[in-house]
C-alpha cells in the first residue's frame, strides 16, 4: 500500500488578465464602485439583462429578407428596461459595414439618451472566426484545432478572430468551448478540442491568450467566454441538452480542469451548461456556479446564462414552480446576466424579487459590478463605437494564408496503403460523394447562419474539394458525379460507370452541416446510401481514397477496411477544399493527429485513456483509429528519451527530452506527444494520459531535440475523497515507441 501525499496545488490564480498592471484593476474597481453608487435598482437590473437582436428588430433578416432595426423597440430596451447587453443576429451574417451601422445606433441611444451613458455590451458566437460577418476568415472548427496539436496555431486563430470580430464592432465572443469531447455522438463534439483534458486545456488556453492578449481594450482584442460550464458535453444518450450523469470525481478529473485552465488564461466570462448534471440543472446549481467557480477556481468575471435557460428551470426542468422562482434560483445560484433573450420578463421578475428582498441587494451589486468591470476592461466607456479604420483588417491576405496553413495542419491522414497518396498530378480521377462539391460540409454550424447549412450564402470565391482538384490537375482530368446525397441515391450508377476510365476514385463522404439539437442522431453509422455508394465503387477494383467531412467520427468500418487511403478532414473551414487537394496531390504534407478516438462500431465507445477494466478479458481498446494517430508523407524516428531524474520528490519538476529525426525524403511537421502512466493508484488509473505535446517542423534528414517539463500537479489525480492528491510510486513516460520509468518519493 502506498502512502498518500496530499498535494497542495498552488493554483497561481491571477486577478483578471495576466500581466495586466495591478493599478489598472484598482482604478477600475474604484470606477465601478462610483458608478454603482449612482445607479437605481432598475438600472442595475437592466445591466443583468441580455436580449437578442430580434427583440429590437422590425424584420428578422433572413436570406430572403433584409434586416431592419426597430428604433422604437431599441429605445424601449435601453431607456425603459436599461438592458446592459445584446446578442446575436437572426439568422444571417451581416456585412461589417452594416454591423457598424447597427452597433452605432445602439451605442448612440446609450450614450446620448440614457441617464448614466453606460455602453451596451454586444456579444456574438464568433466560433471559428467572425461567423456572422460576411466574408470573414473562417478557420477550421475546434475539433480540427485539436487535431493540429499546434499551440501557436490556436493562439494565432484567436488573434485573428478577435481582430475581425472587433473590426465588426463587436467586443464579446462566446468562445472558446472548454467542454471535453468524450461523448462522440453529441452533435456539438466538433465544437470541442477533443477527448483529452491536457489537449483541450492547452489549446483552449492558447486561444484565449491570442484572443485577449493582456489588454482587452485594444482594437484587436475581445472578451472571451468559457462555455458551457460544466458537464454539458457528456450527455448519457448523446443527444444535445440531455442529462449528464457524473460523479464528483469524474467532474473534477475530466470536465472541470479545462475550465480551470481557461480561468487561469484570463477569460473574464463564463456561460452556463444549458442542461443538467446528476439531476441538477446547472443554472440552479449554487455549488458549481458559486462554491466551485468562485471559491475554488477564483473566477472574477461575469457568468452569463445560456439561451432562455433561466426560464427553462420552470418551463422545462420543473425545478422552479413559477417563472419568478426560476429567476430567484438562477441569480442566487450565481448567474450574473440572463440571456433572456426574447423579452424583458427577467427584468420585471428580478425587480419584484429585489423589492421583496427575496434577492438581496448585495447579490445584485455583486453581479452588476462584474458586468461593469468587463465593460471598463474592454474600454467601452472611453469608446464603444465601431472604428471605420478597422474594416480593412477583415479577411486580409495574411489571414487567409494563416487559415490555409491551419486547414492543411488539421486534416488527418489515417490510412495510406502502399503510399498511394500523394497522387500524381498526371492522374485521371473520379471525384464523387455528397461532400465533394459543398463548402458548408467543411465549415459546419456557426457559419454565416446558426446551422451553417445555407450553401447558397457561402462565398463564391472559396473552393470546394472538387473545384480545388480541377484547378490543380486540370478539369479534363476530373470526372464528377455526386453519387448520392447524404442519405439517398442520386446517380450512383453513373459514378460507378465513370470509375472505369480513371486511375483513382476520390470519395467524399460525411455529414451535412448542423449545430446543437438539430444535429442529434439515432445511429452512429454513416448513412446507408453513402456506405452503399462506397461499396459499389470499391467493387470496381479502382483504388478508393475516402475523405470524411464530419463533425463527429461516424462509423465507417466497412469503407475504412477497403479504401486504399482514408483522410479524416472533420471541418477544416473555408480553405478546406484547397488544403484537401494540396494533401491529396502532395503540395502539402499532412500532420494532423486524431484528437478523439475513432470508433470501429456503434457501441465501441472507449477513450484512449481507458481504465484497466476496459482492457480486461474480452474488453479492449481496438478502435478504427486511436487518439493521436496520424500519418505523414515522410517518416520520423524517435530516439534518446531521457529524464532529468529517475527519482523525484513531490514538489519537483521532471524534465524529459527526446530526439526526433525526419528519416524520409521530404520536409514535414510532427506532433510529438508525451504520455504518462501511473502504474498503481488508490483509484483505478488510466492506461496513459497525454501530459505534453509540441509540434515541430523537420527538413529531410534533420533532427531536433524536444524538451518537456512535467509539473508536480501533472502527476496528481482525484482521490477517493474527491480531493486532488499525488501518490508515491512508479510512473512510465512514453513518447512514440520509447519508454522511460521514474519513481515519485
Ligand atoms: C448555445 C451557446 C450560444 C448561445 C448564443 C446557445 O443555444 O448553446 O453556445 O453561445 O446559444 O447564441
XYZ file of C-alpha atoms and ligand atoms in Angstrom:
757
model
C 0.000 0.000 0.000
C 1.445 3.318 -0.970
C 1.295 6.239 1.344
C -0.856 9.118 0.235
C 0.545 12.589 -0.034
C -1.881 15.436 -0.210
C -0.640 17.782 -2.861
C -1.197 21.435 -2.239
C -1.579 22.875 -5.664
C -0.684 26.496 -5.718
C -3.048 27.472 -8.428
C -1.263 30.734 -9.236
C -4.621 32.350 -9.884
C -4.364 35.892 -11.073
C -6.963 38.555 -10.777
C -8.413 39.487 -14.125
C -5.992 39.365 -17.021
C -2.476 38.027 -16.522
C 0.311 40.591 -16.979
C -2.096 43.464 -16.572
C -0.738 46.120 -14.234
C -2.367 45.781 -10.813
C -3.037 49.526 -10.599
C -5.333 49.325 -13.621
C -7.511 46.796 -11.761
C -7.589 49.025 -8.709
C -8.518 52.016 -10.826
C -11.325 50.026 -12.490
C -12.593 48.823 -9.130
C -12.878 52.438 -7.990
C -14.757 53.456 -11.137
C -17.136 50.518 -10.750
C -17.910 51.444 -7.129
C -18.533 55.058 -8.022
C -20.844 54.230 -10.885
C -22.698 51.578 -8.908
C -23.428 54.122 -6.179
C -25.167 56.341 -8.732
C -27.384 53.601 -10.162
C -31.050 52.986 -9.389
C -32.281 49.467 -8.743
C -33.897 49.476 -12.199
C -30.647 50.491 -13.878
C -28.784 47.764 -12.050
C -31.208 45.027 -13.019
C -31.160 46.235 -16.609
C -27.407 45.626 -16.689
C -28.079 41.998 -15.794
C -30.489 41.636 -18.719
C -29.401 40.479 -22.165
C -31.781 40.335 -25.125
C -31.349 39.169 -28.687
C -31.290 41.351 -31.774
C -34.755 40.005 -32.681
C -36.179 41.891 -29.733
C -35.145 45.191 -31.309
C -35.820 44.372 -34.967
C -38.648 45.124 -37.390
C -37.748 42.359 -39.773
C -35.646 39.413 -38.910
C -33.089 39.414 -41.666
C -33.212 36.070 -43.365
C -31.745 35.138 -46.676
C -34.883 36.376 -48.412
C -35.467 39.440 -46.308
C -33.098 42.156 -45.221
C -32.777 43.052 -41.611
C -34.250 46.244 -40.215
C -33.635 47.626 -36.783
C -36.695 48.854 -34.864
C -35.536 52.087 -33.301
C -38.605 52.405 -31.099
C -38.002 48.958 -29.618
C -34.309 49.726 -29.292
C -35.053 52.823 -27.209
C -37.551 50.887 -25.141
C -34.926 48.206 -24.410
C -32.215 50.651 -23.401
C -34.202 53.511 -21.878
C -37.137 51.707 -20.300
C -35.527 48.387 -19.390
C -31.925 49.659 -19.180
C -30.597 46.496 -20.849
C -26.875 46.103 -20.465
C -26.233 43.623 -23.230
C -27.446 42.494 -26.640
C -26.544 39.446 -28.671
C -26.599 37.650 -31.926
C -28.260 38.062 -35.240
C -31.170 36.287 -36.759
C -30.059 34.335 -38.728
C -27.735 35.566 -41.461
C -24.316 37.216 -41.392
C -24.240 40.979 -41.973
C -21.598 42.957 -43.792
C -19.130 44.587 -41.420
C -20.404 47.984 -42.566
C -23.934 47.055 -41.561
C -22.677 45.838 -38.195
C -21.119 49.257 -37.727
C -24.431 50.891 -38.517
C -26.354 48.736 -36.012
C -23.821 48.982 -33.203
C -23.539 52.741 -33.713
C -27.310 53.136 -33.368
C -27.307 51.014 -30.220
C -24.433 52.902 -28.587
C -25.972 56.210 -29.649
C -29.064 55.510 -27.567
C -26.925 54.532 -24.588
C -24.508 57.443 -24.933
C -26.872 60.224 -25.944
C -30.174 59.384 -24.336
C -29.632 57.238 -21.263
C -29.107 58.815 -17.845
C -25.771 57.230 -16.957
C -24.499 56.601 -20.503
C -23.433 53.049 -19.747
C -22.307 51.436 -23.014
C -24.052 48.291 -24.242
C -22.031 45.072 -24.358
C -22.672 43.262 -27.650
C -21.885 39.547 -27.756
C -21.753 37.002 -30.560
C -20.757 33.425 -31.342
C -17.592 34.026 -33.350
C -16.821 30.344 -33.054
C -14.284 29.735 -35.791
C -13.792 33.286 -36.903
C -16.237 36.171 -37.171
C -19.122 33.809 -38.006
C -21.709 36.495 -38.637
C -19.607 38.941 -40.649
C -19.855 38.479 -44.393
C -16.567 37.344 -45.912
C -14.702 36.916 -42.601
C -11.830 34.470 -42.203
C -13.439 31.225 -41.057
C -10.969 28.785 -39.570
C -11.089 25.028 -39.129
C -13.509 24.216 -36.302
C -12.313 23.358 -32.797
C -12.069 19.592 -33.373
C -9.587 20.376 -36.149
C -7.625 22.775 -33.973
C -7.301 19.848 -31.560
C -6.027 17.692 -34.443
C -3.338 20.260 -35.223
C -1.740 19.737 -31.785
C -0.315 23.175 -32.524
C -0.460 25.735 -29.713
C 0.915 28.573 -31.855
C -1.816 27.991 -34.406
C -4.505 28.019 -31.715
C -3.151 31.332 -30.458
C -2.961 32.797 -33.950
C -6.556 31.762 -34.728
C -7.610 33.510 -31.504
C -5.752 36.659 -32.529
C -7.244 36.785 -35.997
C -10.767 36.013 -34.812
C -10.531 38.865 -32.317
C -9.179 41.293 -34.912
C -12.086 40.562 -37.258
C -14.775 40.449 -34.562
C -13.645 43.733 -33.034
C -13.333 45.240 -36.520
C -17.007 44.365 -36.970
C -17.712 46.484 -33.885
C -18.323 43.529 -31.522
C -16.235 43.215 -28.342
C -17.503 39.947 -26.811
C -17.089 36.446 -28.251
C -18.976 33.480 -26.755
C -15.958 31.243 -27.217
C -13.923 29.039 -26.596
C -15.831 25.842 -25.837
C -13.910 24.185 -22.996
C -16.278 21.203 -22.821
C -14.458 17.913 -23.219
C -15.401 15.794 -26.259
C -15.849 12.435 -24.575
C -19.305 11.619 -25.949
C -18.745 11.238 -29.699
C -22.455 11.038 -30.554
C -23.029 14.532 -29.176
C -23.825 16.925 -32.046
C -21.503 19.540 -30.556
C -18.445 17.271 -30.430
C -16.818 19.315 -33.205
C -17.078 22.433 -31.063
C -14.644 20.818 -28.596
C -10.873 20.382 -28.853
C -11.251 16.631 -28.426
C -11.406 13.956 -25.746
C -8.264 14.761 -23.770
C -8.026 17.020 -20.726
C -4.495 18.269 -21.380
C -5.044 18.874 -25.087
C -8.280 20.824 -24.551
C -6.790 22.802 -21.668
C -3.699 23.816 -23.635
C -5.325 24.564 -26.991
C -8.142 26.482 -25.283
C -5.717 28.486 -23.128
C -3.569 29.426 -26.096
C -6.663 30.512 -27.992
C -7.628 32.775 -25.063
C -4.141 34.257 -24.850
C -4.312 35.099 -28.547
C -7.869 36.383 -28.412
C -7.488 38.561 -25.305
C -3.775 39.383 -25.131
C -3.015 41.294 -21.963
C -5.281 44.230 -22.684
C -8.795 43.590 -23.946
C -9.442 47.276 -24.515
C -7.158 47.032 -27.540
C -8.698 47.391 -31.015
C -7.565 43.888 -31.866
C -8.853 42.021 -28.799
C -12.195 40.859 -27.446
C -13.568 39.412 -24.242
C -13.685 35.594 -24.388
C -16.298 33.325 -22.789
C -15.670 29.807 -21.479
C -18.568 27.533 -22.191
C -20.606 25.626 -21.270
C -19.691 25.391 -17.607
C -19.704 22.429 -16.789
C -20.561 18.842 -17.715
C -22.674 19.805 -20.749
C -20.637 17.722 -23.201
C -21.288 14.365 -21.576
C -24.972 13.610 -22.170
C -25.654 9.981 -21.356
C -27.650 9.353 -24.530
C -25.501 11.507 -26.790
C -28.262 13.972 -27.614
C -27.829 17.678 -27.092
C -29.325 19.177 -23.925
C -30.000 15.908 -22.180
C -28.824 14.865 -18.706
C -25.241 14.105 -17.800
C -24.574 11.675 -15.004
C -21.163 12.067 -13.480
C -19.675 11.610 -10.080
C -17.862 14.433 -8.403
C -14.604 12.610 -9.116
C -15.336 12.373 -12.843
C -16.317 16.029 -12.935
C -13.118 17.070 -11.206
C -10.859 14.663 -13.080
C -12.039 15.345 -16.615
C -14.562 18.115 -17.143
C -13.536 20.828 -14.694
C -9.786 21.159 -15.481
C -10.193 22.751 -18.952
C -12.367 25.463 -17.364
C -9.805 25.941 -14.635
C -7.156 26.358 -17.336
C -9.374 28.878 -19.146
C -9.824 30.927 -15.987
C -6.053 30.912 -15.444
C -5.530 32.009 -19.036
C -7.570 35.105 -18.206
C -11.064 34.529 -19.639
C -13.422 37.021 -17.996
C -16.781 35.487 -18.829
C -18.313 32.050 -18.467
C -21.527 30.667 -19.984
C -23.537 28.107 -18.055
C -24.254 24.498 -19.080
C -27.647 24.501 -20.737
C -28.571 21.069 -19.380
C -28.256 19.253 -16.044
C -25.679 17.232 -14.151
C -26.890 14.490 -11.812
C -30.405 15.865 -11.769
C -29.459 19.456 -11.021
C -29.973 21.918 -13.872
C -26.721 23.858 -13.858
C -28.449 27.239 -13.970
C -29.716 26.487 -10.485
C -26.523 24.920 -9.147
C -25.014 27.079 -6.407
C -22.316 24.528 -5.761
C -20.978 24.608 -9.324
C -21.589 28.274 -10.092
C -20.526 29.800 -6.825
C -18.726 27.409 -4.496
C -16.539 25.816 -7.148
C -16.290 28.502 -9.858
C -15.779 31.423 -7.493
C -14.496 29.694 -4.362
C -12.099 27.195 -5.880
C -11.346 28.433 -9.393
C -11.252 32.065 -8.203
C -13.118 33.269 -11.271
C -13.653 37.025 -11.142
C -15.620 37.731 -14.319
C -19.231 37.567 -15.469
C -21.403 34.441 -15.522
C -23.954 34.618 -18.322
C -26.809 32.161 -18.717
C -27.267 30.217 -21.923
C -30.209 30.867 -24.250
C -33.529 31.071 -22.372
C -32.217 28.694 -19.745
C -33.372 30.577 -16.677
C -36.966 30.403 -17.897
C -36.468 26.729 -18.625
C -35.845 25.985 -14.946
C -39.602 26.430 -14.788
C -40.884 25.546 -18.270
C -38.656 22.549 -18.991
C -36.806 21.281 -15.933
C -39.619 21.956 -13.452
C -37.259 22.646 -10.556
C -38.904 26.060 -10.135
C -42.674 26.135 -9.789
C -43.015 29.658 -11.224
C -41.001 31.777 -13.683
C -40.235 34.105 -10.797
C -38.810 31.317 -8.678
C -36.664 30.345 -11.682
C -35.154 33.847 -11.736
C -34.529 33.767 -7.987
C -32.881 30.359 -8.153
C -30.568 31.264 -11.024
C -29.469 34.608 -9.634
C -28.890 33.143 -6.185
C -27.001 30.198 -7.701
C -24.585 32.674 -9.267
C -25.829 33.751 -12.704
C -24.925 37.431 -13.223
C -26.530 38.042 -16.597
C -29.607 36.435 -18.131
C -29.643 35.643 -21.862
C -33.414 36.018 -21.615
C -33.413 36.545 -24.700
C -36.776 37.469 -26.324
C -38.466 39.669 -23.715
C -37.975 41.650 -20.512
C -39.552 39.166 -18.106
C -36.257 38.589 -16.304
C -36.007 42.326 -15.632
C -39.534 42.552 -14.303
C -39.331 39.457 -12.123
C -35.950 40.302 -10.658
C -37.189 43.782 -9.868
C -40.087 42.291 -7.894
C -37.753 39.845 -6.141
C -35.366 42.629 -5.178
C -38.169 44.797 -3.820
C -39.447 41.853 -1.793
C -35.864 41.208 -0.637
C -36.069 37.638 -1.913
C -32.859 38.504 -3.764
C -30.598 40.658 -1.580
C -29.157 43.917 -2.876
C -25.702 42.600 -2.123
C -26.088 39.877 -4.728
C -27.349 42.333 -7.339
C -24.497 44.742 -6.657
C -22.040 41.897 -6.982
C -23.390 40.822 -10.382
C -23.601 44.395 -11.714
C -20.069 45.193 -10.507
C -18.727 42.283 -12.520
C -20.598 43.402 -15.631
C -19.370 46.981 -15.275
C -15.855 45.706 -14.631
C -15.705 43.926 -18.005
C -17.166 46.976 -19.751
C -14.377 49.091 -18.241
C -11.777 46.439 -19.085
C -12.975 46.474 -22.684
C -12.560 50.230 -22.853
C -16.220 50.677 -23.779
C -16.628 53.700 -21.511
C -13.918 55.509 -23.483
C -15.221 54.413 -26.874
C -17.931 51.869 -27.552
C -18.285 52.768 -31.223
C -17.064 50.671 -34.129
C -13.981 52.076 -35.829
C -14.066 52.564 -39.558
C -10.315 52.238 -39.891
C -10.541 48.643 -38.671
C -12.724 47.494 -41.573
C -9.681 46.812 -43.743
C -8.467 44.257 -41.171
C -11.157 41.741 -42.102
C -10.170 38.791 -44.296
C -6.765 40.164 -45.219
C -4.477 38.160 -47.457
C -2.356 37.355 -44.423
C -5.371 35.988 -42.515
C -6.365 33.805 -45.467
C -2.823 32.489 -45.647
C -2.840 31.532 -41.976
C -6.238 29.918 -42.477
C -4.976 27.780 -45.352
C -1.971 26.726 -43.302
C -4.331 25.878 -40.428
C -6.557 23.775 -42.678
C -3.559 21.849 -44.004
C -2.325 21.153 -40.478
C -5.644 19.969 -39.142
C -6.528 17.382 -41.771
C -5.521 13.898 -40.672
C -4.315 11.109 -42.934
C -5.197 7.887 -41.129
C -4.592 5.229 -43.785
C -2.271 5.184 -46.798
C -1.719 1.664 -48.161
C 1.472 1.375 -50.199
C 1.814 5.135 -50.145
C -0.925 5.551 -52.702
C -1.047 9.174 -51.582
C 0.078 11.622 -52.716
C -1.408 11.049 -56.150
C 0.466 12.097 -59.231
C -0.812 15.322 -60.791
C -0.988 13.390 -64.030
C -3.706 11.105 -62.665
C -7.207 10.945 -64.011
C -9.656 10.895 -61.137
C -13.313 10.431 -60.389
C -14.497 12.814 -57.692
C -17.741 11.693 -56.089
C -19.836 11.748 -52.930
C -22.150 14.238 -51.225
C -19.409 16.358 -49.668
C -17.254 16.793 -52.779
C -18.788 19.983 -54.054
C -20.053 21.871 -50.998
C -18.471 24.463 -48.748
C -20.937 24.049 -45.879
C -19.797 20.478 -45.183
C -16.287 21.752 -44.499
C -17.432 24.532 -42.176
C -20.243 23.072 -40.108
C -22.516 25.025 -37.767
C -21.947 28.668 -36.761
C -21.027 29.592 -40.329
C -22.932 32.515 -41.842
C -26.050 31.074 -40.189
C -26.539 29.163 -36.957
C -26.861 25.785 -38.681
C -24.233 26.676 -41.276
C -26.110 24.741 -43.941
C -27.237 27.530 -46.303
C -24.915 26.601 -49.153
C -26.208 29.420 -51.366
C -24.929 32.030 -48.911
C -21.348 30.779 -48.969
C -18.708 32.971 -50.643
C -18.433 32.302 -54.353
C -14.661 32.683 -54.408
C -13.957 29.834 -51.978
C -13.252 26.374 -53.330
C -14.909 23.062 -52.730
C -12.758 19.923 -52.944
C -13.978 19.332 -56.489
C -13.109 22.874 -57.638
C -9.710 22.757 -55.967
C -8.849 19.412 -57.604
C -9.996 20.623 -61.014
C -7.781 23.641 -60.632
C -4.815 21.583 -59.572
C -4.789 18.833 -62.200
C -6.951 20.310 -64.938
C -10.671 19.944 -65.443
C -10.090 17.486 -68.269
C -8.619 15.005 -65.806
C -11.550 15.103 -63.428
C -14.909 13.368 -63.758
C -17.571 14.289 -61.245
C -20.779 12.594 -60.238
C -22.392 13.359 -56.912
C -23.352 9.688 -56.494
C -25.630 10.204 -53.508
C -26.954 12.936 -51.318
C -26.315 12.431 -47.591
C -28.950 9.748 -47.394
C -30.297 8.898 -50.844
C -29.091 7.760 -54.207
C -28.755 10.390 -56.965
C -26.610 8.890 -59.706
C -24.554 6.118 -58.122
C -24.757 4.136 -61.355
C -23.112 6.914 -63.354
C -20.379 7.313 -60.769
C -19.656 3.584 -60.821
C -19.580 3.535 -64.625
C -17.218 6.514 -64.716
C -14.769 4.727 -62.428
C -13.820 2.561 -65.374
C -11.838 5.343 -67.046
C -9.887 6.780 -64.126
C -6.758 5.973 -62.121
C -8.257 6.667 -58.729
C -11.574 7.465 -57.041
C -11.742 10.362 -54.601
C -14.784 9.608 -52.495
C -16.001 12.480 -50.325
C -18.425 11.378 -47.612
C -19.683 12.640 -44.306
C -22.326 14.781 -42.683
C -24.286 17.860 -43.611
C -23.633 20.987 -41.545
C -25.528 21.118 -38.253
C -25.452 22.676 -34.837
C -26.869 21.807 -31.418
C -30.108 19.792 -31.137
C -30.883 19.617 -34.874
C -27.671 17.583 -35.176
C -28.875 14.761 -32.896
C -28.614 11.266 -34.393
C -30.054 7.875 -33.505
C -27.498 5.856 -35.409
C -23.750 6.342 -35.229
C -23.188 4.531 -38.529
C -22.777 6.650 -41.616
C -25.969 6.788 -43.664
C -26.670 3.683 -45.671
C -26.757 5.478 -49.050
C -23.168 6.584 -48.607
C -21.996 3.162 -47.445
C -23.647 1.623 -50.463
C -22.013 4.140 -52.836
C -18.642 3.295 -51.290
C -19.250 -0.459 -51.549
C -20.123 -0.229 -55.232
C -17.087 1.907 -56.001
C -14.781 -0.409 -54.059
C -16.136 -3.310 -56.110
C -14.835 -1.700 -59.331
C -11.309 -2.525 -58.168
C -10.111 1.022 -58.749
C -8.291 2.472 -55.733
C -10.685 4.378 -53.487
C -9.435 7.313 -51.429
C -12.052 8.217 -48.839
C -12.288 11.670 -47.330
C -14.560 12.311 -44.381
C -16.013 15.776 -43.732
C -17.905 15.373 -40.494
C -18.447 16.843 -37.081
C -18.038 13.554 -35.214
C -16.391 10.230 -36.077
C -19.247 8.388 -37.821
C -18.694 4.644 -38.040
C -17.246 3.665 -41.442
C -15.655 0.316 -40.713
C -16.584 -1.418 -43.989
C -15.354 1.538 -46.030
C -12.198 2.061 -43.997
C -11.024 -1.526 -44.431
C -11.338 -1.462 -48.188
C -10.296 2.065 -49.068
C -6.652 2.390 -50.057
C -6.360 5.675 -48.208
C -8.542 7.494 -45.697
C -8.390 11.151 -44.759
C -10.318 12.411 -41.711
C -10.804 16.072 -42.538
C -13.532 16.825 -39.949
C -14.436 20.515 -40.528
C -11.379 22.259 -41.986
C -13.070 25.606 -42.675
C -13.224 27.940 -45.653
C -9.833 26.923 -47.089
C -10.575 23.235 -46.576
C -11.079 22.488 -50.275
C -7.680 23.796 -51.305
C -5.984 22.219 -48.288
C -7.512 18.813 -49.078
C -6.420 18.971 -52.702
C -2.937 20.060 -51.587
C -2.695 16.991 -49.391
C -4.112 14.579 -51.982
C -1.623 15.704 -54.632
C 1.367 16.271 -52.365
C 1.564 20.055 -52.269
C 1.155 19.792 -48.516
C 2.387 17.114 -46.151
C -0.317 16.061 -43.667
C 0.475 16.472 -39.981
C -2.875 16.232 -38.156
C -3.377 13.596 -35.458
C -6.749 12.472 -34.191
C -7.922 14.437 -31.121
C -10.562 11.770 -30.454
C -10.691 8.008 -30.670
C -12.308 6.913 -33.939
C -14.706 4.053 -33.084
C -14.943 0.934 -35.178
C -18.518 0.089 -34.293
C -21.664 1.671 -32.963
C -21.163 0.629 -29.335
C -17.396 0.723 -29.353
C -17.028 3.948 -27.420
C -13.780 3.759 -25.452
C -11.299 6.592 -24.885
C -7.545 6.307 -25.296
C -7.056 6.912 -21.571
C -9.179 3.876 -20.751
C -9.311 2.246 -17.350
C -7.850 -1.247 -16.648
C -11.373 -2.736 -16.738
C -11.797 -1.575 -20.295
C -8.862 -3.689 -21.378
C -9.551 -6.874 -19.479
C -10.972 -10.219 -20.514
C -12.833 -9.661 -23.736
C -12.673 -5.888 -23.403
C -10.169 -3.967 -25.473
C -9.239 -0.625 -26.908
C -9.490 -1.615 -30.547
C -10.874 1.411 -32.321
C -10.805 2.070 -36.027
C -8.016 4.563 -35.306
C -6.726 5.601 -31.939
C -6.405 9.040 -30.431
C -3.122 10.595 -31.579
C -2.971 8.551 -34.789
C -1.994 10.392 -37.962
C 0.325 9.700 -40.901
C 2.759 11.819 -42.878
C 4.391 11.561 -46.299
C 7.729 11.431 -44.548
C 8.919 9.222 -41.682
C 10.098 10.157 -38.205
C 12.409 8.249 -35.941
C 12.392 8.810 -32.181
C 15.466 8.243 -30.010
C 17.284 9.219 -26.799
C 14.307 9.571 -24.469
C 15.899 10.967 -21.308
C 14.611 12.035 -17.913
C 16.357 14.628 -15.742
C 15.986 12.259 -12.769
C 14.799 8.749 -12.050
C 13.536 9.590 -8.600
C 11.752 12.846 -7.836
C 10.231 14.460 -4.760
C 6.612 15.516 -4.595
C 7.317 19.182 -5.368
C 9.883 18.607 -8.051
C 9.559 19.119 -11.767
C 10.747 16.497 -14.199
C 12.428 17.374 -17.477
C 12.041 14.967 -20.366
C 13.949 15.187 -23.629
C 13.628 13.167 -26.795
C 15.189 13.355 -30.223
C 13.115 13.224 -33.382
C 14.644 12.744 -36.813
C 13.000 13.160 -40.188
C 14.185 9.989 -41.909
C 12.138 10.462 -45.047
C 12.668 12.408 -48.204
C 10.543 15.474 -47.608
C 10.024 18.218 -45.085
C 7.275 17.536 -42.576
C 5.678 18.567 -39.312
C 5.331 16.177 -36.436
C 3.260 16.491 -33.283
C 5.403 14.935 -30.561
C 3.111 13.508 -27.876
C 4.232 12.663 -24.354
C 2.145 10.253 -22.292
C 2.314 9.442 -18.604
C 1.277 6.164 -16.989
C 0.814 5.896 -13.228
C 1.308 2.199 -12.510
C -0.694 1.768 -9.308
C -3.118 4.047 -7.524
C -5.804 4.066 -4.842
C -8.298 4.968 -7.586
C -8.030 2.969 -10.828
C -5.535 4.736 -13.059
C -5.902 5.299 -16.797
C -3.821 3.338 -19.279
C -1.947 6.530 -20.126
C -2.581 10.257 -20.204
C -1.299 12.923 -22.535
C 0.812 15.318 -20.480
C 2.751 17.204 -23.124
C 2.804 17.925 -26.850
C 4.903 20.011 -29.207
C 4.563 20.459 -32.935
C 7.879 20.657 -34.744
C 8.940 21.108 -38.348
C 11.781 18.981 -39.692
C 13.563 19.082 -43.034
C 14.537 15.797 -44.587
C 17.414 14.365 -42.520
C 17.040 16.949 -39.777
C 16.989 16.044 -36.063
C 15.565 18.140 -33.235
C 15.541 17.620 -29.520
C 12.216 18.313 -27.854
C 12.047 19.213 -24.166
C 9.027 18.777 -21.906
C 8.699 19.910 -18.314
C 6.288 17.950 -16.153
C 4.951 19.956 -13.232
C 4.208 18.211 -9.894
C 0.441 18.645 -10.344
C 0.613 16.684 -13.598
C 1.211 13.565 -11.515
C -1.899 14.145 -9.435
C -5.414 12.765 -9.670
C -8.703 12.907 -7.793
C -8.573 10.519 -4.844
C -11.234 8.516 -3.059
C -12.306 11.519 -1.020
C -12.689 13.608 -4.205
C -9.652 15.725 -3.371
C -6.687 16.148 -5.679
C -3.763 14.032 -4.465
C -0.425 12.629 -5.573
C 0.707 9.184 -4.551
C 4.207 7.811 -4.302
C 5.063 5.093 -6.742
C 6.285 4.229 -10.200
C 5.465 6.057 -13.411
C 6.228 5.455 -17.059
C 6.798 8.168 -19.630
C 6.173 7.133 -23.204
C 6.858 9.033 -26.376
C 6.072 7.145 -29.597
C 7.720 3.712 -29.163
C 10.119 4.812 -26.405
C 9.603 4.398 -22.672
C 11.355 5.551 -19.506
C 10.491 4.962 -15.859
C 10.756 7.106 -12.777
C 9.724 6.990 -9.165
C 7.901 9.570 -7.102
C 9.111 9.570 -3.495
C -25.695 27.894 -27.359
C -24.498 28.722 -26.966
C -24.513 30.062 -27.659
C -25.832 30.753 -27.399
C -25.938 32.121 -28.036
C -26.989 28.669 -27.303
O -28.012 27.962 -27.901
O -25.775 26.759 -26.527
O -23.305 28.021 -27.272
O -23.430 30.841 -27.250
O -26.887 29.932 -27.899
O -26.043 32.045 -29.401
